[in-house]
């Protein structure tokens, strides 16, 4: 194909996905209609993910006033925030519970937009920006986990970073050492230490938020430009006004969810919910606690890594990540019925491995 033709087609592709003539407040808000059908509830999930993201930013900013990103004082600063600062424990709990709630809502949002074929033309870029947001959300989880600098957090991060080095076993010659170099570059040295804490802190509170805000801006612009996808094969034809009706309903959902989150954050300290309290600061000479596990939202890859050959799971993960980005292409001609079945199968896998992963692991590994 001639380069000129390729450029013309690319420009036409972009013009259809980012129609300049629709980029007015009136077109994007006042005229926008939301389809009403049996899957309309799914349109609230993106909004919920957005709401939790806002809670993360607000509670994160508040904790920044007390958190000290140094191996000598990080743990003490979190302990001080939790035990001495008025409202400190509540803010930290809100941040911890809302992070889980955000990841849950993003996962549900992905599954429902997939099942509704909301990635179809012209919403391909909405989907792709969504997948990139998903990767960032997991990045938030992995980097935030280290910041309290206690025995479990540091050792779990070591295990996580250690899996990078395992790739070396499958690479030829000098390349075999590359994964170790990548790991040491990420952690800023041969072991997890001050350089790692500083980097994870900078990534968690500056790099990821900035990239996420940019991507989210694009994601929401793309949604506003094209409106909500019909979502079902036979749309009812009924719609409701986005502004003010749908927005008011969104706010009502946020209000109810915030109340529930606040009650949980007041009643159940996040540390108590997990099988490890804030505990003692990391001691490099201390023993590695038994049964270290990552946060629940990593179980879908953690337990397969525990049970299956590394190359198989790592390969599968690579295919999954590329496959997610190419969904609009791969499933372009797929019926919603098949998409719903695939989404349901993925949901069943995520529920089973998250709730029963440990039991399955003990069953197949004989408890080793
Ligand atoms: C931080 C993460 C995310 C936030 C805050 C977010 C936010 C939103 C919001 C507010 C909407 C409009 C309302 C709705 O349809 O729910 C939306 C739509 C959409 N999102 Fe996301 N999203 C996120 C991640 C994702 C992910 C991970 C995917 C898929 C991989 C995705 C794919 C889509 C698609 C395809 C639409 C269009 C829905 C339609 O037209 O029916 N989003 N998103």
Coordinates of C-alpha atoms and ligand atoms in Angstrom, one line a residue:
X1 CA 0.0 0.0 0.0
X2 CA 1.4 3.4 -0.9
X3 CA 2.5 5.4 2.2
X4 CA 0.1 8.2 1.2
X5 CA -2.8 5.8 1.2
X6 CA -1.7 4.4 4.5
X7 CA -1.6 7.9 6.1
X8 CA -5.0 8.8 4.6
X9 CA -6.5 5.7 6.1
X10 CA -4.9 6.3 9.5
X11 CA -6.2 9.9 9.5
X12 CA -9.6 8.6 8.6
X13 CA -9.4 6.0 11.3
X14 CA -8.5 8.7 13.9
X15 CA -11.2 11.1 12.6
X16 CA -13.9 8.5 13.1
X17 CA -12.7 7.6 16.7
X18 CA -12.0 11.2 17.7
X19 CA -14.6 13.3 15.7
X20 CA -13.6 16.9 16.1
X21 CA -17.1 18.1 15.2
X22 CA -18.5 16.4 18.3
X23 CA -16.0 17.9 20.7
X24 CA -18.3 20.5 22.2
X25 CA -19.7 20.5 25.6
X26 CA -23.2 20.7 24.2
X27 CA -22.7 17.6 21.9
X28 CA -20.8 15.6 24.6
X29 CA -23.0 16.3 27.6
X30 CA -26.4 18.0 26.8
X31 CA -27.3 16.0 23.8
X32 CA -25.9 12.7 25.1
X33 CA -28.4 9.8 25.6
X34 CA -27.8 6.6 27.6
X35 CA -29.4 3.4 26.3
X36 CA -31.9 1.7 28.7
X37 CA -31.9 -2.1 28.7
X38 CA -31.3 -5.1 31.0
X39 CA -27.5 -4.5 31.0
X40 CA -27.8 -0.7 31.8
X41 CA -26.5 -1.4 35.3
X42 CA -23.1 -2.1 33.8
X43 CA -22.8 1.6 32.7
X44 CA -22.3 2.4 36.4
X45 CA -19.1 0.3 36.8
X46 CA -16.8 2.7 34.9
X47 CA -18.2 5.5 37.0
X48 CA -17.5 3.5 40.2
X49 CA -13.9 2.9 39.1
X50 CA -13.6 6.6 38.6
X51 CA -15.1 7.3 42.0
X52 CA -12.7 5.0 43.8
X53 CA -9.8 6.5 41.9
X54 CA -10.8 9.9 43.3
X55 CA -10.9 8.5 46.8
X56 CA -7.4 7.0 46.2
X57 CA -6.1 10.4 45.2
X58 CA -7.7 12.3 48.1
X59 CA -6.7 9.8 50.8
X60 CA -3.3 9.3 49.2
X61 CA -2.6 13.1 49.3
X62 CA -3.7 13.2 53.0
X63 CA -1.3 10.4 53.9
X64 CA 1.6 12.1 52.0
X65 CA 1.6 14.7 54.9
X66 CA 2.8 11.9 57.3
X67 CA 4.5 9.2 55.2
X68 CA 8.3 9.2 55.1
X69 CA 9.8 7.3 52.2
X70 CA 12.9 6.1 54.0
X71 CA 13.8 2.6 55.2
X72 CA 14.6 4.0 58.6
X73 CA 11.3 5.8 59.2
X74 CA 8.7 4.6 56.7
X75 CA 7.2 1.9 59.0
X76 CA 7.2 4.3 62.0
X77 CA 5.6 7.0 60.0
X78 CA 2.7 4.6 59.0
X79 CA 2.4 3.5 62.6
X80 CA 2.3 7.1 63.7
X81 CA -0.3 7.9 61.1
X82 CA -2.4 4.9 62.2
X83 CA -2.1 5.2 65.9
X84 CA -1.5 8.9 66.7
X85 CA -2.9 11.1 64.0
X86 CA -6.6 11.9 64.5
X87 CA -8.5 10.2 61.6
X88 CA -5.2 8.7 60.4
X89 CA -6.3 5.1 60.8
X90 CA -9.6 5.9 59.0
X91 CA -7.9 7.6 56.0
X92 CA -5.4 4.7 55.7
X93 CA -8.2 2.1 55.9
X94 CA -10.3 4.0 53.3
X95 CA -7.2 4.0 51.0
X96 CA -6.6 0.3 51.5
X97 CA -10.3 -0.8 51.1
X98 CA -10.9 1.5 48.2
X99 CA -7.9 0.2 46.4
X100 CA -9.4 -3.3 46.5
X101 CA -12.9 -1.9 45.6
X102 CA -11.3 0.0 42.7
X103 CA -9.6 -3.1 41.2
X104 CA -12.8 -5.1 41.7
X105 CA -14.8 -2.5 39.8
X106 CA -12.3 -2.2 37.0
X107 CA -12.3 -6.0 36.6
X108 CA -16.1 -6.0 36.5
X109 CA -16.1 -3.0 34.1
X110 CA -13.7 -4.9 31.8
X111 CA -15.8 -8.1 31.8
X112 CA -19.1 -6.2 31.2
X113 CA -17.8 -3.9 28.5
X114 CA -16.3 -7.1 26.8
X115 CA -19.6 -9.0 27.1
X116 CA -21.5 -5.9 25.8
X117 CA -19.1 -5.7 22.8
X118 CA -18.5 -2.1 23.9
X119 CA -15.1 -2.3 22.2
X120 CA -16.7 -2.4 18.7
X121 CA -16.1 0.3 16.1
X122 CA -15.7 3.3 16.8
X123 CA -14.8 2.5 20.5
X124 CA -11.6 0.5 19.9
X125 CA -9.5 3.2 21.4
X126 CA -11.8 3.4 24.5
X127 CA -11.0 -0.3 25.0
X128 CA -7.3 0.0 24.4
X129 CA -7.0 3.0 26.8
X130 CA -9.0 0.9 29.3
X131 CA -6.6 -2.0 29.1
X132 CA -3.6 0.3 29.7
X133 CA -5.5 1.7 32.7
X134 CA -5.9 -1.8 34.0
X135 CA -2.1 -2.4 33.8
X136 CA -1.6 0.9 35.7
X137 CA -4.1 -0.1 38.4
X138 CA -2.1 -3.3 39.0
X139 CA 1.0 -1.1 39.1
X140 CA -0.5 1.0 41.8
X141 CA -1.3 -2.2 43.8
X142 CA 2.3 -3.6 43.4
X143 CA 4.1 -0.4 44.3
X144 CA 1.8 0.6 47.1
X145 CA 2.2 -2.7 48.8
X146 CA 5.9 -2.0 49.6
X147 CA 5.4 1.4 51.2
X148 CA 4.6 0.4 54.8
X149 CA 8.0 -1.4 54.7
X150 CA 7.1 -4.3 57.0
X151 CA 8.4 -7.9 56.9
X152 CA 5.7 -9.2 54.6
X153 CA 5.7 -6.2 52.3
X154 CA 9.4 -6.3 51.6
X155 CA 9.6 -10.1 51.2
X156 CA 6.5 -10.2 49.0
X157 CA 8.1 -7.5 46.8
X158 CA 11.3 -9.6 46.6
X159 CA 9.2 -12.6 45.4
X160 CA 7.4 -10.4 42.9
X161 CA 10.6 -8.9 41.5
X162 CA 12.3 -12.4 41.7
X163 CA 9.9 -13.8 39.1
X164 CA 11.5 -11.4 36.6
X165 CA 14.8 -13.1 37.0
X166 CA 13.3 -16.5 36.3
X167 CA 13.0 -15.5 32.7
X168 CA 16.8 -15.8 32.5
X169 CA 16.4 -19.6 32.6
X170 CA 14.8 -19.6 29.2
X171 CA 17.1 -17.2 27.4
X172 CA 20.2 -18.1 25.5
X173 CA 23.9 -17.0 26.1
X174 CA 24.5 -13.5 27.4
X175 CA 20.8 -12.8 27.2
X176 CA 20.2 -15.0 30.2
X177 CA 21.6 -12.3 32.5
X178 CA 19.3 -9.6 31.1
X179 CA 16.4 -10.3 33.4
X180 CA 18.6 -10.0 36.5
X181 CA 19.9 -6.6 35.2
X182 CA 16.2 -5.5 34.6
X183 CA 15.4 -6.6 38.2
X184 CA 18.3 -4.7 39.6
X185 CA 17.5 -1.6 37.6
X186 CA 13.9 -1.7 39.0
X187 CA 15.0 -2.2 42.6
X188 CA 18.0 0.2 42.2
X189 CA 20.6 -2.4 43.4
X190 CA 21.3 -6.1 44.1
X191 CA 18.7 -6.2 46.9
X192 CA 15.4 -4.5 47.9
X193 CA 16.5 -1.5 49.9
X194 CA 16.3 2.4 50.1
X195 CA 16.6 2.8 46.4
X196 CA 13.7 0.4 45.8
X197 CA 11.5 2.2 48.4
X198 CA 12.3 5.6 46.8
X199 CA 11.5 4.4 43.3
X200 CA 8.3 2.6 44.3
X201 CA 7.2 5.7 46.2
X202 CA 7.9 8.0 43.2
X203 CA 6.1 5.6 40.9
X204 CA 3.1 5.2 43.2
X205 CA 2.6 8.9 44.1
X206 CA 3.8 10.7 40.9
X207 CA 4.4 8.5 37.8
X208 CA 1.4 6.3 37.9
X209 CA -1.1 9.1 38.9
X210 CA 0.1 11.4 36.1
X211 CA 0.0 8.7 33.4
X212 CA -3.4 7.5 34.7
X213 CA -4.9 10.9 34.6
X214 CA -3.8 11.4 31.0
X215 CA -5.1 8.0 30.0
X216 CA -8.3 8.4 31.9
X217 CA -8.9 11.8 30.3
X218 CA -8.6 10.2 26.9
X219 CA -10.8 7.3 28.0
X220 CA -13.6 9.5 29.2
X221 CA -13.3 11.8 26.1
X222 CA -13.7 8.8 23.9
X223 CA -16.7 7.7 25.9
X224 CA -18.3 11.1 25.7
X225 CA -17.6 11.4 21.9
X226 CA -19.3 8.1 21.1
X227 CA -21.9 7.8 23.9
X228 CA -22.5 4.5 25.5
X229 CA -22.6 1.4 23.3
X230 CA -26.0 -0.1 22.6
X231 CA -24.7 -3.1 24.7
X232 CA -27.3 -5.7 23.7
X233 CA -28.3 -7.2 20.3
X234 CA -31.8 -5.9 20.3
X235 CA -31.7 -2.4 21.9
X236 CA -35.1 -1.4 23.4
X237 CA -34.8 2.0 21.6
X238 CA -35.4 3.5 25.0
X239 CA -32.8 6.0 26.2
X240 CA -32.4 8.5 29.1
X241 CA -30.7 11.8 29.2
X242 CA -27.0 11.6 30.3
X243 CA -27.3 15.1 31.8
X244 CA -28.8 15.5 34.4
X245 CA -30.6 12.1 34.9
X246 CA -27.8 9.5 34.4
X247 CA -25.3 11.7 36.2
X248 CA -27.7 12.1 39.2
X249 CA -28.1 8.3 39.3
X250 CA -24.3 7.9 39.1
X251 CA -24.0 10.3 42.1
X252 CA -26.6 8.4 44.0
X253 CA -24.7 5.1 43.5
X254 CA -21.5 6.9 44.6
X255 CA -23.2 8.2 47.7
X256 CA -24.4 4.7 48.7
X257 CA -21.1 3.1 47.9
X258 CA -19.2 5.7 49.9
X259 CA -21.4 5.1 53.0
X260 CA -20.7 1.4 52.7
X261 CA -17.0 1.9 52.3
X262 CA -16.9 4.3 55.2
X263 CA -18.7 1.8 57.5
X264 CA -16.3 -1.0 56.4
X265 CA -13.2 1.4 56.9
X266 CA -14.4 2.4 60.4
X267 CA -15.4 -1.2 61.5
X268 CA -12.7 -3.4 59.9
X269 CA -9.1 -2.3 60.0
X270 CA -7.6 -3.5 56.6
X271 CA -4.6 -5.0 58.4
X272 CA -6.9 -7.2 60.5
X273 CA -8.7 -8.4 57.4
X274 CA -5.5 -9.7 55.9
X275 CA -3.6 -12.4 57.8
X276 CA -0.9 -9.9 58.8
X277 CA -1.1 -6.7 60.9
X278 CA 1.3 -3.7 60.3
X279 CA 3.6 -5.7 62.5
X280 CA 7.3 -5.0 62.9
X281 CA 9.4 -2.9 60.5
X282 CA 11.4 -4.9 57.9
X283 CA 14.5 -6.6 59.4
X284 CA 17.0 -7.8 56.7
X285 CA 18.3 -10.3 59.2
X286 CA 14.8 -11.5 60.1
X287 CA 13.4 -14.7 58.7
X288 CA 11.0 -14.7 55.7
X289 CA 7.5 -15.3 57.1
X290 CA 5.8 -18.5 55.9
X291 CA 3.0 -18.4 53.4
X292 CA 3.8 -15.0 51.9
X293 CA 1.1 -14.2 49.4
X294 CA 0.4 -11.1 47.3
X295 CA -2.8 -9.1 47.5
X296 CA -6.0 -11.0 46.5
X297 CA -6.1 -9.3 43.1
X298 CA -2.9 -11.1 42.1
X299 CA -4.2 -14.5 43.0
X300 CA -5.3 -15.2 39.4
X301 CA -1.6 -15.3 38.4
X302 CA 0.0 -16.2 41.7
X303 CA -1.6 -19.6 42.2
X304 CA -0.9 -20.8 38.6
X305 CA 2.7 -19.7 39.1
X306 CA 2.8 -21.9 42.3
X307 CA 1.3 -24.9 40.6
X308 CA 2.4 -24.8 36.9
X309 CA 5.8 -24.5 35.1
X310 CA 7.0 -20.9 35.1
X311 CA 7.4 -20.7 31.3
X312 CA 3.8 -21.8 30.8
X313 CA 2.3 -19.2 33.1
X314 CA 4.6 -16.4 32.0
X315 CA 3.9 -17.3 28.3
X316 CA 0.2 -17.3 29.1
X317 CA 0.4 -14.0 30.8
X318 CA 2.2 -12.5 27.8
X319 CA -0.5 -13.8 25.4
X320 CA -3.2 -12.5 27.7
X321 CA -1.8 -9.0 27.9
X322 CA -1.3 -8.7 24.1
X323 CA -4.6 -10.4 23.5
X324 CA -6.4 -7.9 25.7
X325 CA -5.0 -5.0 23.7
X326 CA -6.1 -6.7 20.4
X327 CA -9.6 -7.6 21.6
X328 CA -11.3 -5.1 19.2
X329 CA -9.5 -6.9 16.3
X330 CA -9.7 -10.5 17.5
X331 CA -13.4 -10.4 18.5
X332 CA -14.6 -8.0 15.7
X333 CA -16.9 -10.6 14.2
X334 CA -17.8 -12.4 17.4
X335 CA -21.5 -12.5 18.6
X336 CA -22.4 -11.0 21.9
X337 CA -23.7 -14.5 23.0
X338 CA -20.2 -15.9 22.6
X339 CA -18.6 -12.8 24.3
X340 CA -21.0 -13.2 27.3
X341 CA -20.0 -16.9 27.6
X342 CA -16.3 -16.0 27.5
X343 CA -16.8 -13.2 30.0
X344 CA -18.8 -15.6 32.3
X345 CA -16.0 -18.2 32.1
X346 CA -13.4 -15.6 33.0
X347 CA -15.5 -14.4 35.9
X348 CA -15.9 -18.0 37.2
X349 CA -12.1 -18.5 37.0
X350 CA -11.4 -15.2 38.8
X351 CA -13.9 -16.0 41.6
X352 CA -12.8 -19.6 42.1
X353 CA -9.0 -18.9 42.1
X354 CA -9.5 -15.9 44.3
X355 CA -11.7 -17.6 46.9
X356 CA -10.4 -21.1 46.7
X357 CA -6.9 -20.7 45.3
X358 CA -5.2 -21.7 48.6
X359 CA -7.4 -24.9 48.9
X360 CA -6.7 -25.8 45.2
X361 CA -3.0 -25.2 45.8
X362 CA -2.9 -27.4 48.8
X363 CA -4.9 -30.1 47.0
X364 CA -2.5 -30.2 44.1
X365 CA 0.8 -29.6 45.9
X366 CA 0.0 -31.9 48.8
X367 CA 0.4 -28.8 51.0
X368 CA 4.1 -28.3 50.3
Ligands
LIG1 C1 -9.2 3.2 36.2 C2 -9.9 2.5 35.4 C3 -11.1 2.9 34.6 C4 -12.0 3.9 34.8 C5 -11.9 5.0 35.9 C6 -13.0 3.8 33.7 C7 -14.0 4.7 33.5 C8 -15.0 4.6 32.6 C9 -16.3 5.4 32.6 C10 -16.6 6.4 33.6 C11 -17.0 5.0 31.5 C12 -18.4 5.4 31.0 C13 -19.4 4.7 31.9 C14 -19.4 3.2 31.7 O1 -19.7 2.8 30.6 O2 -19.1 2.5 32.6 C15 -16.2 4.0 30.8 C16 -16.6 3.4 29.6 C17 -15.8 2.4 29.0 N1 -14.7 1.8 29.5 FE1 -13.7 2.3 31.2 N2 -12.7 2.8 32.9 C18 -11.6 2.1 33.4 C19 -11.0 1.0 32.9 C20 -11.4 0.3 31.8 C21 -10.9 -1.0 31.4 C22 -9.9 -1.8 32.2 C23 -11.6 -1.3 30.2 C24 -11.4 -2.5 29.3 C25 -10.3 -3.1 29.1 C26 -12.5 -0.2 29.9 C27 -13.3 -0.1 28.8 C28 -14.3 0.8 28.6 C29 -15.2 0.8 27.4 C30 -15.1 -0.1 26.2 C31 -16.2 1.8 27.7 C32 -17.3 2.2 26.8 C33 -18.6 1.6 27.4 C34 -19.8 1.8 26.5 O3 -19.7 2.6 25.6 O4 -20.8 1.1 26.8 N3 -12.4 0.8 30.9 N4 -15.0 3.8 31.5

